[in-house]
Amino acid sequence: MKTRMLKYILTIIFSLISFIAFSQTTYYYTANSGLWSDNTIWGTNIPPAPDATNTVTVGNDLTITAGDTVTSYSNLSISGNGTMLYIKGVLIINGDLALGTNKEGIDIASGGMLIVLGNFSADDNKFSIASGGYFYVQGSVTVSKNTQATVTGDSNIYFETAPVGDWPTGDTGDGLPGYNSGYTTDPTNNPLPTPIQDAIGNNCINVSPTTVDGCISSDQTSFTFTIPDATNGCSGQLYYRVIRDYNTGSQTITLDYTQYTTSQDLTMTENPTGYSYSVVFYRGNSITDLLPGFKEVPIILSNTPTTGTITK
C-alpha cells in the first residue's frame, strides 16, 4: 500500500515538473550588439522563436539586414541608454513596440520597413526614417514631445488612428512628423500603400497564381471563374471575397467574406461589361476576427468562344 501511494505521489510531482518546464515563457534579450539573425548576440543563443508567449527585449544595438524579413510574434521593447534598432530590411511585430525613456531610437533606412500590428509608444526617444523607408502602426500610437524625429524626403508613415500626444507636422523636430492616418489593411477601405500591404500579405497568405481567368456567359448576364488554392503555407482559416471595380476606385463589394478551404468554381450573376474584378484572400480565426494582411488576385475575363462552320 505504501509503495503504491509513493508511486502515485511521485507521478504527480513529475507531472507538475513537466508541466512547468513546457509551459514556461521564454524571455529573449540581446546580450551584444549585432544582427537579429546572429545567434551569438542573444542571451538565449538563438533568435526569438515564433511563439506568442515570448517576450523580446532589445538592450543593445540591433540591425535587421537589408533583404531580410523578420517577424516577431510577441511584444518587443527597446530599453537601454541610447540603444538603437536599425531597420534595413523588414520587421513585422505581431504585438506592441515600446521604447524606453533613455534616448533609445529607431532608424529606418531607404528600403527598410517597420510594421507594428499592435500599439506603439515612445517617450524621450530618437526616430529617423529615410526616403523610401516605411513605418506602419495598426494599433494606438503615443509619442511625447521629447521624442526627436527626422524624416528625409517623402514621409511613408501610416497609422490606422490619429496619434495621441504632442505630434507636430514639420519635417524635423519634436514628436514624429508627417504621418498619414486612417489607413487600413482592408483593400476596400482606404488601403495602405502596396509595399506595406505586400509585406503583411506575404506574412499571412500564400496564393500561387498572379491572375485568375474567367469566362463571360454568351448572354452577358454572368461570368464564371475558379478561385485558386491559397492554402499552401498558411495556417488558420482562410476567407475570400470578390471585389468589383477595385482597380477603378469604386470599391463595391459584390460578395462578403466567405470561408475557404480549397480551389472551387464560382459564378457571379451580373453583367460584367465595363467593370473589373479581383478575388481577395484573408486569414483569420473567424469571419469577425480576420487577421491583418491580404492577397489580391485580379480576374481576367474573356467572352465565351463562339462556334461556327468551317468551310473549305
PDB file of C-alpha atoms in Angstrom:
ATOM      1  CA  MET A   1       0.000   0.000   0.000  1.00  0.00           C
ATOM      2  CA  LYS A   2       2.801   2.417   0.925  1.00  0.00           C
ATOM      3  CA  THR A   3       4.693   1.568  -2.259  1.00  0.00           C
ATOM      4  CA  ARG A   4       1.585   2.272  -4.340  1.00  0.00           C
ATOM      5  CA  MET A   5       0.992   5.586  -2.604  1.00  0.00           C
ATOM      6  CA  LEU A   6       4.646   6.595  -3.078  1.00  0.00           C
ATOM      7  CA  LYS A   7       4.412   5.840  -6.821  1.00  0.00           C
ATOM      8  CA  TYR A   8       1.230   7.913  -7.020  1.00  0.00           C
ATOM      9  CA  ILE A   9       2.849  10.886  -5.283  1.00  0.00           C
ATOM     10  CA  LEU A  10       5.974  10.673  -7.472  1.00  0.00           C
ATOM     11  CA  THR A  11       3.805  10.585 -10.598  1.00  0.00           C
ATOM     12  CA  ILE A  12       2.065  13.810  -9.561  1.00  0.00           C
ATOM     13  CA  ILE A  13       5.394  15.521  -8.777  1.00  0.00           C
ATOM     14  CA  PHE A  14       6.937  14.580 -12.140  1.00  0.00           C
ATOM     15  CA  SER A  15       3.788  15.676 -13.950  1.00  0.00           C
ATOM     16  CA  LEU A  16       3.940  19.099 -12.290  1.00  0.00           C
ATOM     17  CA  ILE A  17       7.629  19.457 -13.130  1.00  0.00           C
ATOM     18  CA  SER A  18       6.948  18.581 -16.787  1.00  0.00           C
ATOM     19  CA  PHE A  19       4.015  20.999 -16.955  1.00  0.00           C
ATOM     20  CA  ILE A  20       6.112  23.860 -15.575  1.00  0.00           C
ATOM     21  CA  ALA A  21       9.029  23.050 -17.875  1.00  0.00           C
ATOM     22  CA  PHE A  22       6.920  23.005 -21.022  1.00  0.00           C
ATOM     23  CA  SER A  23       4.586  25.897 -20.213  1.00  0.00           C
ATOM     24  CA  GLN A  24       7.080  28.497 -19.037  1.00  0.00           C
ATOM     25  CA  THR A  25       7.566  31.688 -21.012  1.00  0.00           C
ATOM     26  CA  THR A  26      10.912  32.188 -22.733  1.00  0.00           C
ATOM     27  CA  TYR A  27      12.410  35.645 -22.326  1.00  0.00           C
ATOM     28  CA  TYR A  28      14.580  36.721 -25.239  1.00  0.00           C
ATOM     29  CA  TYR A  29      17.064  39.569 -24.785  1.00  0.00           C
ATOM     30  CA  THR A  30      20.131  40.905 -26.575  1.00  0.00           C
ATOM     31  CA  ALA A  31      23.446  40.305 -24.823  1.00  0.00           C
ATOM     32  CA  ASN A  32      25.526  42.017 -27.517  1.00  0.00           C
ATOM     33  CA  SER A  33      25.086  44.350 -30.485  1.00  0.00           C
ATOM     34  CA  GLY A  34      24.762  42.876 -33.958  1.00  0.00           C
ATOM     35  CA  LEU A  35      22.348  41.350 -36.476  1.00  0.00           C
ATOM     36  CA  TRP A  36      18.980  39.902 -35.437  1.00  0.00           C
ATOM     37  CA  SER A  37      19.847  36.670 -37.286  1.00  0.00           C
ATOM     38  CA  ASP A  38      23.146  36.206 -35.399  1.00  0.00           C
ATOM     39  CA  ASN A  39      22.678  33.612 -32.648  1.00  0.00           C
ATOM     40  CA  THR A  40      25.609  34.920 -30.602  1.00  0.00           C
ATOM     41  CA  ILE A  41      24.035  38.307 -29.796  1.00  0.00           C
ATOM     42  CA  TRP A  42      21.091  36.742 -27.966  1.00  0.00           C
ATOM     43  CA  GLY A  43      21.273  35.746 -24.322  1.00  0.00           C
ATOM     44  CA  THR A  44      19.400  32.568 -25.293  1.00  0.00           C
ATOM     45  CA  ASN A  45      21.994  31.876 -28.047  1.00  0.00           C
ATOM     46  CA  ILE A  46      19.189  31.754 -30.589  1.00  0.00           C
ATOM     47  CA  PRO A  47      16.923  34.423 -32.168  1.00  0.00           C
ATOM     48  CA  PRO A  48      13.358  34.673 -30.810  1.00  0.00           C
ATOM     49  CA  ALA A  49      11.147  31.765 -31.831  1.00  0.00           C
ATOM     50  CA  PRO A  50       7.698  32.342 -33.396  1.00  0.00           C
ATOM     51  CA  ASP A  51       5.873  31.896 -30.106  1.00  0.00           C
ATOM     52  CA  ALA A  52       3.194  34.321 -28.919  1.00  0.00           C
ATOM     53  CA  THR A  53       4.201  33.797 -25.262  1.00  0.00           C
ATOM     54  CA  ASN A  54       7.716  35.078 -25.803  1.00  0.00           C
ATOM     55  CA  THR A  55       8.903  38.497 -24.730  1.00  0.00           C
ATOM     56  CA  VAL A  56      11.734  40.232 -26.598  1.00  0.00           C
ATOM     57  CA  THR A  57      13.894  42.962 -25.032  1.00  0.00           C
ATOM     58  CA  VAL A  58      16.446  44.863 -27.110  1.00  0.00           C
ATOM     59  CA  GLY A  59      19.110  46.309 -24.803  1.00  0.00           C
ATOM     60  CA  ASN A  60      21.943  46.542 -27.365  1.00  0.00           C
ATOM     61  CA  ASP A  61      22.083  47.984 -30.867  1.00  0.00           C
ATOM     62  CA  LEU A  62      20.274  45.595 -33.206  1.00  0.00           C
ATOM     63  CA  THR A  63      20.117  45.507 -37.020  1.00  0.00           C
ATOM     64  CA  ILE A  64      17.636  43.955 -39.455  1.00  0.00           C
ATOM     65  CA  THR A  65      19.721  43.309 -42.572  1.00  0.00           C
ATOM     66  CA  ALA A  66      18.636  44.571 -45.997  1.00  0.00           C
ATOM     67  CA  GLY A  67      16.787  41.805 -47.830  1.00  0.00           C
ATOM     68  CA  ASP A  68      15.765  40.036 -44.611  1.00  0.00           C
ATOM     69  CA  THR A  69      12.186  39.813 -43.311  1.00  0.00           C
ATOM     70  CA  VAL A  70      11.907  39.226 -39.570  1.00  0.00           C
ATOM     71  CA  THR A  71       8.580  38.507 -37.863  1.00  0.00           C
ATOM     72  CA  SER A  72       8.261  38.842 -34.086  1.00  0.00           C
ATOM     73  CA  TYR A  73       5.162  37.122 -32.690  1.00  0.00           C
ATOM     74  CA  SER A  74       5.381  38.910 -29.367  1.00  0.00           C
ATOM     75  CA  ASN A  75       5.695  42.338 -27.791  1.00  0.00           C
ATOM     76  CA  LEU A  76       9.070  43.981 -28.296  1.00  0.00           C
ATOM     77  CA  SER A  77      10.701  46.612 -26.098  1.00  0.00           C
ATOM     78  CA  ILE A  78      13.808  48.715 -26.684  1.00  0.00           C
ATOM     79  CA  SER A  79      15.397  49.512 -23.357  1.00  0.00           C
ATOM     80  CA  GLY A  80      18.888  50.819 -22.636  1.00  0.00           C
ATOM     81  CA  ASN A  81      20.646  54.171 -22.716  1.00  0.00           C
ATOM     82  CA  GLY A  82      20.915  55.160 -26.390  1.00  0.00           C
ATOM     83  CA  THR A  83      20.074  51.671 -27.714  1.00  0.00           C
ATOM     84  CA  MET A  84      19.250  51.734 -31.435  1.00  0.00           C
ATOM     85  CA  LEU A  85      17.170  49.465 -33.662  1.00  0.00           C
ATOM     86  CA  TYR A  86      18.415  49.755 -37.262  1.00  0.00           C
ATOM     87  CA  ILE A  87      15.928  48.533 -39.855  1.00  0.00           C
ATOM     88  CA  LYS A  88      17.369  47.981 -43.323  1.00  0.00           C
ATOM     89  CA  GLY A  89      15.094  45.047 -44.157  1.00  0.00           C
ATOM     90  CA  VAL A  90      11.538  44.310 -42.968  1.00  0.00           C
ATOM     91  CA  LEU A  91      10.499  43.915 -39.315  1.00  0.00           C
ATOM     92  CA  ILE A  92       6.910  42.821 -38.634  1.00  0.00           C
ATOM     93  CA  ILE A  93       5.845  42.875 -34.973  1.00  0.00           C
ATOM     94  CA  ASN A  94       2.677  40.922 -34.194  1.00  0.00           C
ATOM     95  CA  GLY A  95       2.361  42.754 -30.900  1.00  0.00           C
ATOM     96  CA  ASP A  96       3.335  46.055 -29.259  1.00  0.00           C
ATOM     97  CA  LEU A  97       6.545  48.055 -29.687  1.00  0.00           C
ATOM     98  CA  ALA A  98       7.598  50.204 -26.726  1.00  0.00           C
ATOM     99  CA  LEU A  99      10.669  52.398 -26.390  1.00  0.00           C
ATOM    100  CA  GLY A 100      12.167  53.268 -23.018  1.00  0.00           C
ATOM    101  CA  THR A 101      12.907  56.761 -21.711  1.00  0.00           C
ATOM    102  CA  ASN A 102      16.690  56.903 -22.174  1.00  0.00           C
ATOM    103  CA  LYS A 103      17.170  58.193 -25.742  1.00  0.00           C
ATOM    104  CA  GLU A 104      16.562  54.787 -27.304  1.00  0.00           C
ATOM    105  CA  GLY A 105      15.928  55.035 -31.026  1.00  0.00           C
ATOM    106  CA  ILE A 106      14.740  53.575 -34.318  1.00  0.00           C
ATOM    107  CA  ASP A 107      16.429  54.188 -37.666  1.00  0.00           C
ATOM    108  CA  ILE A 108      14.587  53.051 -40.807  1.00  0.00           C
ATOM    109  CA  ALA A 109      16.796  53.104 -43.911  1.00  0.00           C
ATOM    110  CA  SER A 110      15.651  53.500 -47.512  1.00  0.00           C
ATOM    111  CA  GLY A 111      14.029  50.182 -48.409  1.00  0.00           C
ATOM    112  CA  GLY A 112      13.532  49.374 -44.734  1.00  0.00           C
ATOM    113  CA  MET A 113      10.087  48.725 -43.292  1.00  0.00           C
ATOM    114  CA  LEU A 114       8.752  48.621 -39.718  1.00  0.00           C
ATOM    115  CA  ILE A 115       5.240  47.193 -39.306  1.00  0.00           C
ATOM    116  CA  VAL A 116       3.667  47.174 -35.834  1.00  0.00           C
ATOM    117  CA  LEU A 117       0.378  45.256 -35.666  1.00  0.00           C
ATOM    118  CA  GLY A 118      -0.129  46.222 -32.021  1.00  0.00           C
ATOM    119  CA  ASN A 119       0.455  49.537 -30.217  1.00  0.00           C
ATOM    120  CA  PHE A 120       3.465  51.875 -30.446  1.00  0.00           C
ATOM    121  CA  SER A 121       4.765  54.156 -27.708  1.00  0.00           C
ATOM    122  CA  ALA A 122       7.807  56.431 -27.454  1.00  0.00           C
ATOM    123  CA  ASP A 123       8.927  58.906 -24.798  1.00  0.00           C
ATOM    124  CA  ASP A 124      12.166  60.910 -24.999  1.00  0.00           C
ATOM    125  CA  ASN A 125      13.497  58.844 -27.908  1.00  0.00           C
ATOM    126  CA  LYS A 126      15.067  59.232 -31.353  1.00  0.00           C
ATOM    127  CA  PHE A 127      13.345  58.310 -34.598  1.00  0.00           C
ATOM    128  CA  SER A 128      14.526  58.684 -38.185  1.00  0.00           C
ATOM    129  CA  ILE A 129      13.163  57.420 -41.486  1.00  0.00           C
ATOM    130  CA  ALA A 130      14.915  57.860 -44.830  1.00  0.00           C
ATOM    131  CA  SER A 131      13.183  58.497 -48.129  1.00  0.00           C
ATOM    132  CA  GLY A 132      11.986  55.114 -49.365  1.00  0.00           C
ATOM    133  CA  GLY A 133      11.520  53.741 -45.843  1.00  0.00           C
ATOM    134  CA  TYR A 134       8.108  52.708 -44.420  1.00  0.00           C
ATOM    135  CA  PHE A 135       6.541  52.775 -40.948  1.00  0.00           C
ATOM    136  CA  TYR A 136       3.041  51.447 -40.184  1.00  0.00           C
ATOM    137  CA  VAL A 137       1.175  51.037 -36.880  1.00  0.00           C
ATOM    138  CA  GLN A 138      -2.185  49.291 -36.747  1.00  0.00           C
ATOM    139  CA  GLY A 139      -2.940  49.949 -33.068  1.00  0.00           C
ATOM    140  CA  SER A 140      -2.681  53.085 -30.948  1.00  0.00           C
ATOM    141  CA  VAL A 141       0.260  55.485 -31.241  1.00  0.00           C
ATOM    142  CA  THR A 142       1.531  57.526 -28.281  1.00  0.00           C
ATOM    143  CA  VAL A 143       4.577  59.775 -28.615  1.00  0.00           C
ATOM    144  CA  SER A 144       5.804  62.526 -26.294  1.00  0.00           C
ATOM    145  CA  LYS A 145       7.108  65.904 -27.425  1.00  0.00           C
ATOM    146  CA  ASN A 146      10.591  64.933 -26.219  1.00  0.00           C
ATOM    147  CA  THR A 147      10.967  62.350 -28.992  1.00  0.00           C
ATOM    148  CA  GLN A 148      13.291  63.724 -31.666  1.00  0.00           C
ATOM    149  CA  ALA A 149      12.335  62.731 -35.204  1.00  0.00           C
ATOM    150  CA  THR A 150      13.889  63.213 -38.613  1.00  0.00           C
ATOM    151  CA  VAL A 151      12.133  62.383 -41.884  1.00  0.00           C
ATOM    152  CA  THR A 152      14.116  62.584 -45.137  1.00  0.00           C
ATOM    153  CA  GLY A 153      12.203  63.080 -48.390  1.00  0.00           C
ATOM    154  CA  ASP A 154       8.739  61.542 -48.729  1.00  0.00           C
ATOM    155  CA  SER A 155       7.082  60.600 -45.457  1.00  0.00           C
ATOM    156  CA  ASN A 156       5.912  56.964 -45.632  1.00  0.00           C
ATOM    157  CA  ILE A 157       4.402  56.928 -42.136  1.00  0.00           C
ATOM    158  CA  TYR A 158       0.922  55.380 -41.894  1.00  0.00           C
ATOM    159  CA  PHE A 159      -1.409  54.869 -38.930  1.00  0.00           C
ATOM    160  CA  GLU A 160      -4.926  53.488 -38.644  1.00  0.00           C
ATOM    161  CA  THR A 161      -5.788  56.005 -35.931  1.00  0.00           C
ATOM    162  CA  ALA A 162      -4.554  59.507 -35.215  1.00  0.00           C
ATOM    163  CA  PRO A 163      -1.690  59.552 -32.678  1.00  0.00           C
ATOM    164  CA  VAL A 164      -2.071  60.652 -29.073  1.00  0.00           C
ATOM    165  CA  GLY A 165       0.266  63.238 -27.572  1.00  0.00           C
ATOM    166  CA  ASP A 166       2.352  66.086 -28.979  1.00  0.00           C
ATOM    167  CA  TRP A 167       2.681  65.448 -32.676  1.00  0.00           C
ATOM    168  CA  PRO A 168       3.826  68.377 -34.877  1.00  0.00           C
ATOM    169  CA  THR A 169       3.667  68.074 -38.653  1.00  0.00           C
ATOM    170  CA  GLY A 170       7.045  69.549 -39.651  1.00  0.00           C
ATOM    171  CA  ASP A 171       9.800  67.540 -41.306  1.00  0.00           C
ATOM    172  CA  THR A 172      12.080  67.617 -38.264  1.00  0.00           C
ATOM    173  CA  GLY A 173      11.782  68.425 -34.606  1.00  0.00           C
ATOM    174  CA  ASP A 174       9.866  67.086 -31.630  1.00  0.00           C
ATOM    175  CA  GLY A 175       7.399  64.255 -31.947  1.00  0.00           C
ATOM    176  CA  LEU A 176       7.055  62.242 -35.157  1.00  0.00           C
ATOM    177  CA  PRO A 177       6.180  64.401 -38.172  1.00  0.00           C
ATOM    178  CA  GLY A 178       4.490  63.901 -41.483  1.00  0.00           C
ATOM    179  CA  TYR A 179       2.228  60.971 -40.636  1.00  0.00           C
ATOM    180  CA  ASN A 180      -0.824  59.769 -42.568  1.00  0.00           C
ATOM    181  CA  SER A 181      -3.715  58.401 -40.519  1.00  0.00           C
ATOM    182  CA  GLY A 182      -6.883  56.469 -41.333  1.00  0.00           C
ATOM    183  CA  TYR A 183      -5.159  53.833 -43.473  1.00  0.00           C
ATOM    184  CA  THR A 184      -6.162  50.169 -43.133  1.00  0.00           C
ATOM    185  CA  THR A 185      -5.209  46.671 -44.282  1.00  0.00           C
ATOM    186  CA  ASP A 186      -8.600  46.395 -45.991  1.00  0.00           C
ATOM    187  CA  PRO A 187      -8.301  46.915 -49.774  1.00  0.00           C
ATOM    188  CA  THR A 188     -11.840  48.316 -49.861  1.00  0.00           C
ATOM    189  CA  ASN A 189     -11.324  50.925 -47.140  1.00  0.00           C
ATOM    190  CA  ASN A 190      -8.510  53.472 -47.592  1.00  0.00           C
ATOM    191  CA  PRO A 191      -5.885  50.790 -48.206  1.00  0.00           C
ATOM    192  CA  LEU A 192      -2.228  51.104 -47.263  1.00  0.00           C
ATOM    193  CA  PRO A 193       0.471  51.517 -49.938  1.00  0.00           C
ATOM    194  CA  THR A 194       1.280  48.368 -51.887  1.00  0.00           C
ATOM    195  CA  PRO A 195       4.735  47.720 -50.300  1.00  0.00           C
ATOM    196  CA  ILE A 196       3.194  47.570 -46.809  1.00  0.00           C
ATOM    197  CA  GLN A 197       0.211  45.501 -47.950  1.00  0.00           C
ATOM    198  CA  ASP A 198       2.532  43.082 -49.726  1.00  0.00           C
ATOM    199  CA  ALA A 199       4.727  42.665 -46.650  1.00  0.00           C
ATOM    200  CA  ILE A 200       1.749  41.943 -44.398  1.00  0.00           C
ATOM    201  CA  GLY A 201       0.049  39.806 -47.032  1.00  0.00           C
ATOM    202  CA  ASN A 202       3.150  37.694 -47.619  1.00  0.00           C
ATOM    203  CA  ASN A 203       3.236  37.137 -43.876  1.00  0.00           C
ATOM    204  CA  CYS A 204      -0.322  35.801 -43.810  1.00  0.00           C
ATOM    205  CA  ILE A 205      -1.451  34.363 -47.137  1.00  0.00           C
ATOM    206  CA  ASN A 206       0.151  32.446 -49.981  1.00  0.00           C
ATOM    207  CA  VAL A 207      -1.602  32.469 -53.362  1.00  0.00           C
ATOM    208  CA  SER A 208       0.300  30.958 -56.278  1.00  0.00           C
ATOM    209  CA  PRO A 209      -1.465  32.455 -59.354  1.00  0.00           C
ATOM    210  CA  THR A 210      -0.969  36.150 -60.045  1.00  0.00           C
ATOM    211  CA  THR A 211      -4.181  36.314 -62.118  1.00  0.00           C
ATOM    212  CA  VAL A 212      -7.406  34.302 -62.394  1.00  0.00           C
ATOM    213  CA  ASP A 213      -9.038  33.575 -65.758  1.00  0.00           C
ATOM    214  CA  GLY A 214     -12.806  33.990 -66.029  1.00  0.00           C
ATOM    215  CA  CYS A 215     -15.365  33.414 -68.768  1.00  0.00           C
ATOM    216  CA  ILE A 216     -18.366  35.646 -69.525  1.00  0.00           C
ATOM    217  CA  SER A 217     -21.583  33.857 -70.450  1.00  0.00           C
ATOM    218  CA  SER A 218     -22.800  34.127 -74.035  1.00  0.00           C
ATOM    219  CA  ASP A 219     -25.811  36.213 -72.984  1.00  0.00           C
ATOM    220  CA  GLN A 220     -23.573  38.585 -70.951  1.00  0.00           C
ATOM    221  CA  THR A 221     -25.604  38.039 -67.757  1.00  0.00           C
ATOM    222  CA  SER A 222     -22.963  36.237 -65.659  1.00  0.00           C
ATOM    223  CA  PHE A 223     -19.352  35.117 -65.535  1.00  0.00           C
ATOM    224  CA  THR A 224     -17.584  32.096 -64.063  1.00  0.00           C
ATOM    225  CA  PHE A 225     -14.053  31.698 -62.694  1.00  0.00           C
ATOM    226  CA  THR A 226     -12.064  29.330 -60.476  1.00  0.00           C
ATOM    227  CA  ILE A 227     -10.834  30.518 -57.086  1.00  0.00           C
ATOM    228  CA  PRO A 228      -7.208  29.337 -56.731  1.00  0.00           C
ATOM    229  CA  ASP A 229      -5.946  27.195 -53.888  1.00  0.00           C
ATOM    230  CA  ALA A 230      -4.438  29.580 -51.314  1.00  0.00           C
ATOM    231  CA  THR A 231      -3.863  27.067 -48.506  1.00  0.00           C
ATOM    232  CA  ASN A 232      -0.148  26.401 -49.098  1.00  0.00           C
ATOM    233  CA  GLY A 233       1.990  27.793 -46.283  1.00  0.00           C
ATOM    234  CA  CYS A 234      -0.927  29.401 -44.469  1.00  0.00           C
ATOM    235  CA  SER A 235      -2.226  28.492 -41.019  1.00  0.00           C
ATOM    236  CA  GLY A 236      -5.650  29.329 -39.625  1.00  0.00           C
ATOM    237  CA  GLN A 237      -8.911  29.579 -41.511  1.00  0.00           C
ATOM    238  CA  LEU A 238      -8.993  31.135 -44.978  1.00  0.00           C
ATOM    239  CA  TYR A 239     -11.576  33.576 -46.306  1.00  0.00           C
ATOM    240  CA  TYR A 240     -12.134  35.345 -49.593  1.00  0.00           C
ATOM    241  CA  ARG A 241     -14.382  37.946 -51.120  1.00  0.00           C
ATOM    242  CA  VAL A 242     -14.844  39.308 -54.603  1.00  0.00           C
ATOM    243  CA  ILE A 243     -14.335  42.996 -55.288  1.00  0.00           C
ATOM    244  CA  ARG A 244     -15.958  44.807 -58.198  1.00  0.00           C
ATOM    245  CA  ASP A 245     -14.192  47.855 -59.676  1.00  0.00           C
ATOM    246  CA  TYR A 246     -11.384  47.699 -57.122  1.00  0.00           C
ATOM    247  CA  ASN A 247      -8.961  48.981 -59.763  1.00  0.00           C
ATOM    248  CA  THR A 248     -11.160  51.930 -60.700  1.00  0.00           C
ATOM    249  CA  GLY A 249     -11.791  53.090 -57.155  1.00  0.00           C
ATOM    250  CA  SER A 250     -15.497  52.480 -56.575  1.00  0.00           C
ATOM    251  CA  GLN A 251     -14.584  49.532 -54.323  1.00  0.00           C
ATOM    252  CA  THR A 252     -18.027  47.900 -54.345  1.00  0.00           C
ATOM    253  CA  ILE A 253     -18.174  44.580 -52.513  1.00  0.00           C
ATOM    254  CA  THR A 254     -20.116  42.007 -54.528  1.00  0.00           C
ATOM    255  CA  LEU A 255     -19.506  39.083 -52.195  1.00  0.00           C
ATOM    256  CA  ASP A 256     -18.981  39.230 -48.434  1.00  0.00           C
ATOM    257  CA  TYR A 257     -16.314  37.282 -46.553  1.00  0.00           C
ATOM    258  CA  THR A 258     -16.727  33.551 -47.212  1.00  0.00           C
ATOM    259  CA  GLN A 259     -14.784  30.720 -45.596  1.00  0.00           C
ATOM    260  CA  TYR A 260     -12.479  28.963 -47.996  1.00  0.00           C
ATOM    261  CA  THR A 261     -10.745  25.583 -47.922  1.00  0.00           C
ATOM    262  CA  THR A 262      -9.555  24.716 -51.426  1.00  0.00           C
ATOM    263  CA  SER A 263      -9.998  25.713 -55.076  1.00  0.00           C
ATOM    264  CA  GLN A 264     -13.598  25.995 -56.253  1.00  0.00           C
ATOM    265  CA  ASP A 265     -15.676  27.326 -59.137  1.00  0.00           C
ATOM    266  CA  LEU A 266     -17.771  30.446 -58.619  1.00  0.00           C
ATOM    267  CA  THR A 267     -20.384  32.106 -60.817  1.00  0.00           C
ATOM    268  CA  MET A 268     -21.339  35.757 -60.402  1.00  0.00           C
ATOM    269  CA  THR A 269     -24.791  36.591 -61.769  1.00  0.00           C
ATOM    270  CA  GLU A 270     -24.364  40.061 -63.212  1.00  0.00           C
ATOM    271  CA  ASN A 271     -23.282  41.702 -66.445  1.00  0.00           C
ATOM    272  CA  PRO A 272     -19.522  42.333 -66.070  1.00  0.00           C
ATOM    273  CA  THR A 273     -19.280  44.710 -69.017  1.00  0.00           C
ATOM    274  CA  GLY A 274     -17.367  47.844 -68.093  1.00  0.00           C
ATOM    275  CA  TYR A 275     -16.207  46.510 -64.705  1.00  0.00           C
ATOM    276  CA  SER A 276     -13.053  44.929 -63.346  1.00  0.00           C
ATOM    277  CA  TYR A 277     -12.898  42.298 -60.604  1.00  0.00           C
ATOM    278  CA  SER A 278     -10.497  40.810 -58.072  1.00  0.00           C
ATOM    279  CA  VAL A 279     -10.519  37.952 -55.564  1.00  0.00           C
ATOM    280  CA  VAL A 280      -9.089  38.990 -52.189  1.00  0.00           C
ATOM    281  CA  PHE A 281      -7.863  36.379 -49.697  1.00  0.00           C
ATOM    282  CA  TYR A 282      -7.650  36.768 -45.917  1.00  0.00           C
ATOM    283  CA  ARG A 283      -6.649  34.631 -42.944  1.00  0.00           C
ATOM    284  CA  GLY A 284      -8.344  34.716 -39.574  1.00  0.00           C
ATOM    285  CA  ASN A 285      -9.822  32.943 -36.594  1.00  0.00           C
ATOM    286  CA  SER A 286     -13.371  33.651 -37.760  1.00  0.00           C
ATOM    287  CA  ILE A 287     -15.232  35.890 -40.199  1.00  0.00           C
ATOM    288  CA  THR A 288     -15.457  38.551 -37.487  1.00  0.00           C
ATOM    289  CA  ASP A 289     -11.818  38.116 -36.433  1.00  0.00           C
ATOM    290  CA  LEU A 290      -9.741  38.472 -39.596  1.00  0.00           C
ATOM    291  CA  LEU A 291      -6.003  38.981 -39.251  1.00  0.00           C
ATOM    292  CA  PRO A 292      -4.118  41.810 -40.972  1.00  0.00           C
ATOM    293  CA  GLY A 293      -2.940  41.228 -44.471  1.00  0.00           C
ATOM    294  CA  PHE A 294      -4.446  40.004 -47.700  1.00  0.00           C
ATOM    295  CA  LYS A 295      -3.583  38.858 -51.204  1.00  0.00           C
ATOM    296  CA  GLU A 296      -5.432  40.342 -54.163  1.00  0.00           C
ATOM    297  CA  VAL A 297      -5.664  38.344 -57.407  1.00  0.00           C
ATOM    298  CA  PRO A 298      -7.152  40.131 -60.474  1.00  0.00           C
ATOM    299  CA  ILE A 299      -9.759  38.282 -62.535  1.00  0.00           C
ATOM    300  CA  ILE A 300      -9.084  38.421 -66.278  1.00  0.00           C
ATOM    301  CA  LEU A 301     -12.405  37.969 -68.085  1.00  0.00           C
ATOM    302  CA  SER A 302     -12.936  36.849 -71.656  1.00  0.00           C
ATOM    303  CA  ASN A 303     -16.040  36.129 -73.734  1.00  0.00           C
ATOM    304  CA  THR A 304     -17.369  32.616 -74.291  1.00  0.00           C
ATOM    305  CA  PRO A 305     -15.902  31.244 -77.523  1.00  0.00           C
ATOM    306  CA  THR A 306     -18.387  31.168 -80.358  1.00  0.00           C
ATOM    307  CA  THR A 307     -18.890  28.160 -82.622  1.00  0.00           C
ATOM    308  CA  GLY A 308     -19.357  28.116 -86.367  1.00  0.00           C
ATOM    309  CA  THR A 309     -18.964  26.120 -89.556  1.00  0.00           C
ATOM    310  CA  ILE A 310     -15.574  25.898 -91.150  1.00  0.00           C
ATOM    311  CA  THR A 311     -15.766  25.676 -94.972  1.00  0.00           C
ATOM    312  CA  LYS A 312     -13.083  24.970 -97.493  1.00  0.00           C
TER     313      LYS A 312
END
